[in-house]
Tab-separated table of C-alpha atoms in Angstrom:
chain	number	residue	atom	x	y	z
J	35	UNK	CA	239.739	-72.351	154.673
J	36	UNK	CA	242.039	-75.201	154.628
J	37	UNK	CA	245.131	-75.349	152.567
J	38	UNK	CA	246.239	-79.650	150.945
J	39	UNK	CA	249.911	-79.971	152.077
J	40	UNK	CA	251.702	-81.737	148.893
J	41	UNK	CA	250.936	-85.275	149.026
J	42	UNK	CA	254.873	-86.626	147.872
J	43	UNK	CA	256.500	-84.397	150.169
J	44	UNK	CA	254.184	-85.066	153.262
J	45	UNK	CA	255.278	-89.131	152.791
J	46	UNK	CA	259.001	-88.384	151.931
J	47	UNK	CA	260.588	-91.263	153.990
J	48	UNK	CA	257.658	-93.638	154.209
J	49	UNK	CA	255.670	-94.267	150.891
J	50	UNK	CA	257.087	-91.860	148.940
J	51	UNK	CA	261.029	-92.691	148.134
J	52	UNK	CA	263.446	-89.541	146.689
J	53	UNK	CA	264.432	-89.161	143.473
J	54	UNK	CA	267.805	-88.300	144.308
J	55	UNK	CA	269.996	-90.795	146.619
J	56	UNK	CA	273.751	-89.586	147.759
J	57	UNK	CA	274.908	-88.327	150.301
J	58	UNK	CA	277.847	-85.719	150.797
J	59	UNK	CA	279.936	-83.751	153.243
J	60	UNK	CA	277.308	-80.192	154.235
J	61	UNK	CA	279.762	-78.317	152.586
J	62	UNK	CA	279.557	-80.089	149.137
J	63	UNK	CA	275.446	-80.601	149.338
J	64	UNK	CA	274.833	-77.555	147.431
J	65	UNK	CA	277.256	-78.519	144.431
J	66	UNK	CA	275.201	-81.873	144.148
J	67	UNK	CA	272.124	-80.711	143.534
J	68	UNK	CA	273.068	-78.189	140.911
J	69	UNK	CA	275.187	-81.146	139.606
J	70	UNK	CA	271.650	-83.246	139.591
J	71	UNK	CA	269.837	-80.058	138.023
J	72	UNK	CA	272.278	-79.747	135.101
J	73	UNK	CA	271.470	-83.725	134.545
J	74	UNK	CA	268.239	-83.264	134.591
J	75	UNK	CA	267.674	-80.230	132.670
J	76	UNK	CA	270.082	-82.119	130.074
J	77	UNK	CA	268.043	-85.066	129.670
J	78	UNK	CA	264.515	-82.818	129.004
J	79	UNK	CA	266.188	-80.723	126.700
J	80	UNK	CA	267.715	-83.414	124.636
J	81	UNK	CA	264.084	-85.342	124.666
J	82	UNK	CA	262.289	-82.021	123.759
J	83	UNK	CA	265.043	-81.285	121.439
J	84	UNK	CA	264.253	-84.509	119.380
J	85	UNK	CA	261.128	-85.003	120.040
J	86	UNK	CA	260.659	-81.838	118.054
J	87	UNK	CA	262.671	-83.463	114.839
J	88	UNK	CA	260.575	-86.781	115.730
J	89	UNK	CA	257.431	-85.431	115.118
J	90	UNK	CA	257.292	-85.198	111.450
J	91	UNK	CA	257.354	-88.958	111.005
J	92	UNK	CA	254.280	-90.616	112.510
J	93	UNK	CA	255.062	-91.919	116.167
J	94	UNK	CA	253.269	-95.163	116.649
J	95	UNK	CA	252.121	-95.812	120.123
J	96	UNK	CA	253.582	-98.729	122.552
J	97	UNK	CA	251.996	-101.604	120.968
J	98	UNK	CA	251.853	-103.222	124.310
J	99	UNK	CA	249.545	-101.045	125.521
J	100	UNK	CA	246.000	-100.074	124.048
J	101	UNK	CA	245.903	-96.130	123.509
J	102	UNK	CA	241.815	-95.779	123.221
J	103	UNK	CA	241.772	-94.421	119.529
J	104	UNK	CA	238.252	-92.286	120.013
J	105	UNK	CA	240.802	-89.251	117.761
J	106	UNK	CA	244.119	-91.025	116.167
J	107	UNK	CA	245.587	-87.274	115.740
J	108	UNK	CA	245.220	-86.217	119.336
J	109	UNK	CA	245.867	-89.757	121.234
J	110	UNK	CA	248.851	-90.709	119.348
J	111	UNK	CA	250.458	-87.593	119.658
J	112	UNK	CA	250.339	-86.597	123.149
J	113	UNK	CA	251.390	-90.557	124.418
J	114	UNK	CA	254.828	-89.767	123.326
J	115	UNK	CA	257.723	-89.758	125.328
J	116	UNK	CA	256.995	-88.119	128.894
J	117	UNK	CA	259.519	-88.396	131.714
J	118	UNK	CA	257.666	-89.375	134.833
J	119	UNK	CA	260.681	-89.231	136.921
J	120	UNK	CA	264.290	-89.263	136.550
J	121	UNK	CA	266.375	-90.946	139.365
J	122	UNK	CA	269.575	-90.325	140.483
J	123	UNK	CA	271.848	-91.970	142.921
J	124	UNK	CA	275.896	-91.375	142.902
J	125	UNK	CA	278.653	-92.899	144.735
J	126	UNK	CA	281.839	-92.646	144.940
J	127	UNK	CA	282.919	-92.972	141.313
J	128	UNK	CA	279.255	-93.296	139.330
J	129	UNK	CA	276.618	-91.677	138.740
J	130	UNK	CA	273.486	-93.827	138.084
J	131	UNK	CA	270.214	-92.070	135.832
J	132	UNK	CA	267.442	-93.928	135.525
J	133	UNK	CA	264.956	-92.485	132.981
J	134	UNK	CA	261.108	-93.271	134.124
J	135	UNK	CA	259.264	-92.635	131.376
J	136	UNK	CA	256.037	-94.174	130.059
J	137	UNK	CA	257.004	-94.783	126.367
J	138	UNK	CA	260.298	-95.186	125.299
J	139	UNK	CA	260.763	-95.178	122.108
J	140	UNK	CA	262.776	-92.345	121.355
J	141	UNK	CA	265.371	-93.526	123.800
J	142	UNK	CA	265.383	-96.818	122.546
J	143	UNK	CA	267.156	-95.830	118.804
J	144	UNK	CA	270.470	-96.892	118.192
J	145	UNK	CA	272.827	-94.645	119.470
J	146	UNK	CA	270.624	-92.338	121.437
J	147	UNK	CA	271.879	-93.277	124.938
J	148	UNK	CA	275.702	-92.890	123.605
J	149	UNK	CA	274.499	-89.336	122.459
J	150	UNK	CA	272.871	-88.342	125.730
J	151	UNK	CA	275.631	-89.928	127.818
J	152	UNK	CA	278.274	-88.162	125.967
J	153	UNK	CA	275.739	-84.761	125.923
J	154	UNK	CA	275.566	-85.256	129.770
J	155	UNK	CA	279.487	-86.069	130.079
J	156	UNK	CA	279.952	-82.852	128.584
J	157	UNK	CA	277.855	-80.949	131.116
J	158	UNK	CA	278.354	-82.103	134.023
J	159	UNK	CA	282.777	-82.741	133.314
J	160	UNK	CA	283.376	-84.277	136.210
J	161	UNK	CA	286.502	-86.164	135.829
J	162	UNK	CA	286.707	-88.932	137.948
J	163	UNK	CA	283.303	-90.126	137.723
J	164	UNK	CA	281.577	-92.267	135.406
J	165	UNK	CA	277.895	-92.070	133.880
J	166	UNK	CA	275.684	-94.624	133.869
J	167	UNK	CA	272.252	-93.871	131.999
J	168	UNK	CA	269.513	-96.532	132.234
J	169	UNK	CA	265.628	-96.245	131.389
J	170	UNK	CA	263.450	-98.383	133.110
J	171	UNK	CA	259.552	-98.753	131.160
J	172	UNK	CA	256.646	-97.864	132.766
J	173	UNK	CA	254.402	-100.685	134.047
J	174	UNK	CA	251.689	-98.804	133.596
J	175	UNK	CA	251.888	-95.794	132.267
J	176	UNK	CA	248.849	-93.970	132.515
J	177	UNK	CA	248.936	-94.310	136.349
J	178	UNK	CA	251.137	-92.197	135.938
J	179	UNK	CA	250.052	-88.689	136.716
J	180	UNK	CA	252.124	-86.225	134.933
J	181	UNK	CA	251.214	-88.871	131.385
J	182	UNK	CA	247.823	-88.080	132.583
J	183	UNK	CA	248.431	-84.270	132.969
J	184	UNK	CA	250.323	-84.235	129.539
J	185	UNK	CA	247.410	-85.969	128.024
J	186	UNK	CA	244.494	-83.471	129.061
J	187	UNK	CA	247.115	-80.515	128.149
J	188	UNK	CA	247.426	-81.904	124.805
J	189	UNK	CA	244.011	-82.249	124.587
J	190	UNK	CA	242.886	-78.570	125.813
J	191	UNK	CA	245.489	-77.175	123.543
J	192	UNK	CA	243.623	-78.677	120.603
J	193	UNK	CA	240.339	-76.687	121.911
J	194	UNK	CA	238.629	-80.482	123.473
J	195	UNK	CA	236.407	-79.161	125.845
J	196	UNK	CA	238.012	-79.315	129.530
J	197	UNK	CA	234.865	-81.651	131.021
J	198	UNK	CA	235.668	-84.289	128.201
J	199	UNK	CA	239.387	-84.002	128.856
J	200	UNK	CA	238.963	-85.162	132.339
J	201	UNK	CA	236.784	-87.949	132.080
J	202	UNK	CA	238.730	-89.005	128.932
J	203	UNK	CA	241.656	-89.082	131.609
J	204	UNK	CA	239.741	-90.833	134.254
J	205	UNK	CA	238.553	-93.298	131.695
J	206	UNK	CA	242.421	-94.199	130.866
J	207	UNK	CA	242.809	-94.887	134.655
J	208	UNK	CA	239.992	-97.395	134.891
J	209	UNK	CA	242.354	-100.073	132.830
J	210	UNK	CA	244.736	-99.407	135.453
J	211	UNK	CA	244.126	-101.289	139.175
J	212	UNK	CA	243.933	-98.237	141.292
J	213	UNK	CA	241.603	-97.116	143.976
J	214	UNK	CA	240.891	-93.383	143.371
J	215	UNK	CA	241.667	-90.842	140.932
J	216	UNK	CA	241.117	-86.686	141.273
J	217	UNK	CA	241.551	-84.279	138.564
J	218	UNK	CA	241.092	-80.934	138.680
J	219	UNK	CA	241.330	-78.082	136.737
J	220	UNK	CA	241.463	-74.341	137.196
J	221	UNK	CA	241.495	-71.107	135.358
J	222	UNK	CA	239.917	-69.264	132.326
J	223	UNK	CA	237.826	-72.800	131.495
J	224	UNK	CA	236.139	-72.945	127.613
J	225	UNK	CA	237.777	-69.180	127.301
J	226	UNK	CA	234.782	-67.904	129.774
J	227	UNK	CA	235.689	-64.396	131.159
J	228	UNK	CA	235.819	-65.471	135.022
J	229	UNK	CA	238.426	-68.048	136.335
J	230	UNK	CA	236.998	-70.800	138.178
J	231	UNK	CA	238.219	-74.892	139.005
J	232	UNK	CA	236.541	-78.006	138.131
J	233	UNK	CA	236.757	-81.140	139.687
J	234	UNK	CA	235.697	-84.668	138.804
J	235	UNK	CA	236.379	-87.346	141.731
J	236	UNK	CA	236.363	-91.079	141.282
J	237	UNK	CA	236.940	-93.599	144.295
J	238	UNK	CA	238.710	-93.021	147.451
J	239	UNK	CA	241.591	-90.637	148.330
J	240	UNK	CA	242.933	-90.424	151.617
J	241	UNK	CA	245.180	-87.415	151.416
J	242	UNK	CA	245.326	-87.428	155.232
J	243	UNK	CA	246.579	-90.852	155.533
J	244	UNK	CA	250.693	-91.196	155.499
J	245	UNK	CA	250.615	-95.045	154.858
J	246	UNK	CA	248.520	-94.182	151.794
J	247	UNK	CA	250.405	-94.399	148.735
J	248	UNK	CA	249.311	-91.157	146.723
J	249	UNK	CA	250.786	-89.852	143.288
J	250	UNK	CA	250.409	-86.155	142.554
J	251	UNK	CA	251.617	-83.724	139.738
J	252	UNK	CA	250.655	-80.010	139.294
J	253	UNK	CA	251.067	-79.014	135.726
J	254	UNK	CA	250.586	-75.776	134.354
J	255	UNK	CA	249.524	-75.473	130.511
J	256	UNK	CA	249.659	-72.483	128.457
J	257	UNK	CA	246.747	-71.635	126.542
J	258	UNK	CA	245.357	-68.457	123.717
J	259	UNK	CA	243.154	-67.032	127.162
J	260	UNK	CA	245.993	-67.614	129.879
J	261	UNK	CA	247.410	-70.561	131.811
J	262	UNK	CA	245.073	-73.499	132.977
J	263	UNK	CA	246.467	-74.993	136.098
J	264	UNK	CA	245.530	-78.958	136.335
J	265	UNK	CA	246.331	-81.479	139.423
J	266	UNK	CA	245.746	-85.224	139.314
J	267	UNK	CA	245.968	-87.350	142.314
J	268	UNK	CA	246.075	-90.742	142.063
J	269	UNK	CA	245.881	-93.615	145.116
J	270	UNK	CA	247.640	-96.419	144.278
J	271	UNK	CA	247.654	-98.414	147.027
J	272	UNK	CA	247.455	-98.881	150.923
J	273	UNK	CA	249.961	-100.632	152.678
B	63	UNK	CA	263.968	-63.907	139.278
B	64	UNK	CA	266.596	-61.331	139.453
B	65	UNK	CA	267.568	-59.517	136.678
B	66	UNK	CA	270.465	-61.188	134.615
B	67	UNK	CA	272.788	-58.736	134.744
B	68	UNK	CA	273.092	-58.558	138.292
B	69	UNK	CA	273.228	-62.566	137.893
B	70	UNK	CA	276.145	-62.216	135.333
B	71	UNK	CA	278.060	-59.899	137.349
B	72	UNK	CA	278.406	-62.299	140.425
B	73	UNK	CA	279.200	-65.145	138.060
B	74	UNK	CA	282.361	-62.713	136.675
B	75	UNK	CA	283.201	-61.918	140.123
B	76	UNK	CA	283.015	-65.563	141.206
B	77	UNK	CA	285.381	-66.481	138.033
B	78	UNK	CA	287.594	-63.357	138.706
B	79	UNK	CA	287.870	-64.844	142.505
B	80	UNK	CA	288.749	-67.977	141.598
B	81	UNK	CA	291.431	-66.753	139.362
B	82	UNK	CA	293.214	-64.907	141.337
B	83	UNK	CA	292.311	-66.965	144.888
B	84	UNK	CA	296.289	-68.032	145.445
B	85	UNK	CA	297.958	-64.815	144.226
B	86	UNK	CA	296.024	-63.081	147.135
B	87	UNK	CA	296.843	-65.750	149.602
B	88	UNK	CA	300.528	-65.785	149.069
B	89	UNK	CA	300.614	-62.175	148.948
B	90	UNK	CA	298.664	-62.192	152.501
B	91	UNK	CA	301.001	-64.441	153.862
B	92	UNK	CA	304.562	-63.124	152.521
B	93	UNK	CA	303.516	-59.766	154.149
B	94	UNK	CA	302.187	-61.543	157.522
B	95	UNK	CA	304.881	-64.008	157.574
B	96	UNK	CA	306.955	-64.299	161.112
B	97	UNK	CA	309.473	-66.688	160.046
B	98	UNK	CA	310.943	-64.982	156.794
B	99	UNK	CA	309.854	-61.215	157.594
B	100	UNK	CA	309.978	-58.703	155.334
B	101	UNK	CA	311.748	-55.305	155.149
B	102	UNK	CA	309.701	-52.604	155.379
B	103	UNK	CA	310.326	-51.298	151.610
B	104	UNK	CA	309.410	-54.962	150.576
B	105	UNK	CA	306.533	-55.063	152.350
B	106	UNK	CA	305.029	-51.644	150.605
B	107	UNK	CA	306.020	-53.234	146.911
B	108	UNK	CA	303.807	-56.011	147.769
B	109	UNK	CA	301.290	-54.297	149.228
B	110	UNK	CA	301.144	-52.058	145.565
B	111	UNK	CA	301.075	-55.935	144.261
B	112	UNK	CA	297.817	-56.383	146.287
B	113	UNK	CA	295.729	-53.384	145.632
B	114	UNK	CA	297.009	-53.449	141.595
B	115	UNK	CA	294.475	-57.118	141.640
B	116	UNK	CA	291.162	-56.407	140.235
B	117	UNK	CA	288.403	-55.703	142.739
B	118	UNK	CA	286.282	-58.179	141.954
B	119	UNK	CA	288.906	-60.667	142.974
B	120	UNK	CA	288.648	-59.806	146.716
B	121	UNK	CA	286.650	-62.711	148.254
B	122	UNK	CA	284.094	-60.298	150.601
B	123	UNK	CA	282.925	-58.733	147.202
B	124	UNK	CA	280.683	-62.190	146.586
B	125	UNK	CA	277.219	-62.299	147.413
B	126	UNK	CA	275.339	-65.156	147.827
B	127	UNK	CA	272.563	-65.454	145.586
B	128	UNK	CA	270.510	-68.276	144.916
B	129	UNK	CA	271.482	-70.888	141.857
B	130	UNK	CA	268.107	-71.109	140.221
B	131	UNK	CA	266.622	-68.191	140.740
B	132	UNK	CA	269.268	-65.552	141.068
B	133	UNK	CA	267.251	-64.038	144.184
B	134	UNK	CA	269.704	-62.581	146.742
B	135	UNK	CA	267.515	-62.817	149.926
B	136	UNK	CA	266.705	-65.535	151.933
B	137	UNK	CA	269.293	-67.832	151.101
B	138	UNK	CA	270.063	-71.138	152.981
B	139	UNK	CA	273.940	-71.709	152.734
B	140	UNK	CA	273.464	-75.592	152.802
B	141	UNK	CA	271.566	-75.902	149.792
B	142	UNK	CA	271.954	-72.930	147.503
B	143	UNK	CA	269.012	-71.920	147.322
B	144	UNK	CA	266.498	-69.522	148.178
B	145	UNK	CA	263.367	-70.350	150.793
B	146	UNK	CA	260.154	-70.825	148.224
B	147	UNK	CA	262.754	-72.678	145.133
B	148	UNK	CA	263.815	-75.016	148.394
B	149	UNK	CA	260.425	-75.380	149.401
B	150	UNK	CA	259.454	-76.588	145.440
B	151	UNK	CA	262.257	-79.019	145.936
B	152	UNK	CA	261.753	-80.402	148.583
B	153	UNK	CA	257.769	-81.614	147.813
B	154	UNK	CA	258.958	-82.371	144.090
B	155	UNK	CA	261.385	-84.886	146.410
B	156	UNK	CA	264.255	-83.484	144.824
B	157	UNK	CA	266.527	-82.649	148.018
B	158	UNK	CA	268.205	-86.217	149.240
B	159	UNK	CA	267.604	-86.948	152.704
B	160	UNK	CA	264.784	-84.100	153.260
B	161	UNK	CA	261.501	-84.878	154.973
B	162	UNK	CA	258.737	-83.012	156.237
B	163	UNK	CA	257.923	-83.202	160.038
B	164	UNK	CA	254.387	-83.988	160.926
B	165	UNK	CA	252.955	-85.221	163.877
């Protein structure tokens, strides 16, 4: 039985770039990455905090993009403001975040980015340095794979059947120029009484190739009969 | 995930270390010191000085335990953190600088 290594940290250093860039003294390494986990865990929190007061009034969806509107309830809702990544890179006196995330529109009300910079001032009070928050769009977001996994979540929460889920996901990758897509789920599928996974494959995926430019999330959602583990690889590209 | 008392109680003895860090280090050194040495009477008031600190304040009373987790086993003193959290990390491309070594 073979085990998959993870596909982002088998290319770390060739296709695959970090999300964190700095460097520091051995002794000080451990206080910068609890330094970029209090960042971090500040930025979801504030975007789950008001994403929470958001949802009363309707959220429209990026306009520049065409969210396939087979249910308005369940489509609109779950293409709302996921973080694919958040960068970070500090020198000497900065800290740079960039905020990847697929639909901005949360972040983009006045005075939001004054609020989380002053929110993330406040956590991380270090003196002499200097935050710098900038969000960069996704091109396209639902090459994305954690938009992807947040999509079929929302959609199995809402008691879609799983197999529809998926191919609704894979569907939403065709717009997108890529060359293979995988998405697979496992657990307690349609509440049965025995766990199993599922697995729907489209185009190629060479997971053993390092030049191969793979994107992979492993997202666990919560449901009534237990927790439904789904993982969506996506190859973008071959250089 | 270790309980969070046992998590709480190393954060009070980290704080209670930090607090009283230079008090113990002067004290060490006015009782070791060479150059201005102490008389013997002087040196057994500031020993009482010493042992009156709170406990937690001596330095060997930490423990290192693991900043996400709390787990106190298998910690790597470079990062912070424990093997399997480090592990997550590191494929989640989280730890600057960390690859994987194939070949």
């Amino acid at each position: 039985m073979g085990q998959k290594i993870n596909p982002l940290g088998f290319r770390l250093g060739t296709t695959q770039n970090h999300h964190s860039f700095w460097f520091a003294q051995p002794k000080n390494y451990s206080e910068g990455l609890q330094e970029d986990k209090k960042i971090r865990n500040c930025i979801k929190n504030y975007i789950q905090k008001n994403r929470k007061k958001g949802s009363n009034r309707k959220i429209e969806a990026d306009s520049s993009f065409e969210v396939i509107t087979h249910n308005k309830k369940m489509d609109s809702g779950s293409s709302s403001e996921v973080i694919t990544h958040i960068e970070i890179q500090k020198e000497i006196d900065t800290i740079h975040v960039i905020i990847h995330i697929g639909f901005p529109n949360l972040l983009k009300k006045k005075g939001a980015i004054e609020e989380l910079e002053k929110d993330l001032q406040k956590e991380v009070n270090s003196v002499n340095q200097r935050l710098n928050i900038g969000i960069e769009k996704v091109k396209e977001p639902y090459r994305q794979p954690n938009i992807l996994a947040e999509y079929i979540a929302f959609q199995l929460k809402n008691r879609v059947s799983f197999r529809k889920a998926m191919k609704k996901a894979i569907e939403l990758t065709k717009k997108t120029d890529i060359k293979g897509v995988k998405v697979k789920i496992a657990g307690r599928l349609a509440g049965k009484e025995i766990a199993r996974a599922e697995c729907i494959k489209k185009g190629r995926l060479p997971l053993q190739t390092i030049r191969a430019k793979i994107d992979y999330c492993c997202y666990p959602i919560r449901t009534i009969y237990g927790v439904l583990g789904v993982k969506i690889w996506i190859f973008v590209d071959e250089e | 995930m270790a309980k969070k008392s046992l998590i709480q109680r190393e954060r009070k003895r980290q704080k209670l270390e930090q607090k009283y860090h230079l008090i113990r280090r002067s004290s060490k050194k006015k009782i070791r010191s060479k150059v201005y040495p102490l008389s013997l009477s002087e040196k057994t008031k500031m020993r009482e000085k010493l042992q009156s600190l709170p406990r937690n304040s001596a330095p060997t009373r930490l423990h290192r335990r693991c900043f996400l987790t709390g787990r106190p086993r298998a910690n790597y003193r470079d990062f912070g953190l424990s093997g399997h959290i480090l592990r997550e990390m590191v494929y989640a491309c989280l730890l600057p600088g960390a690859t994987r070594s194939s070949w």
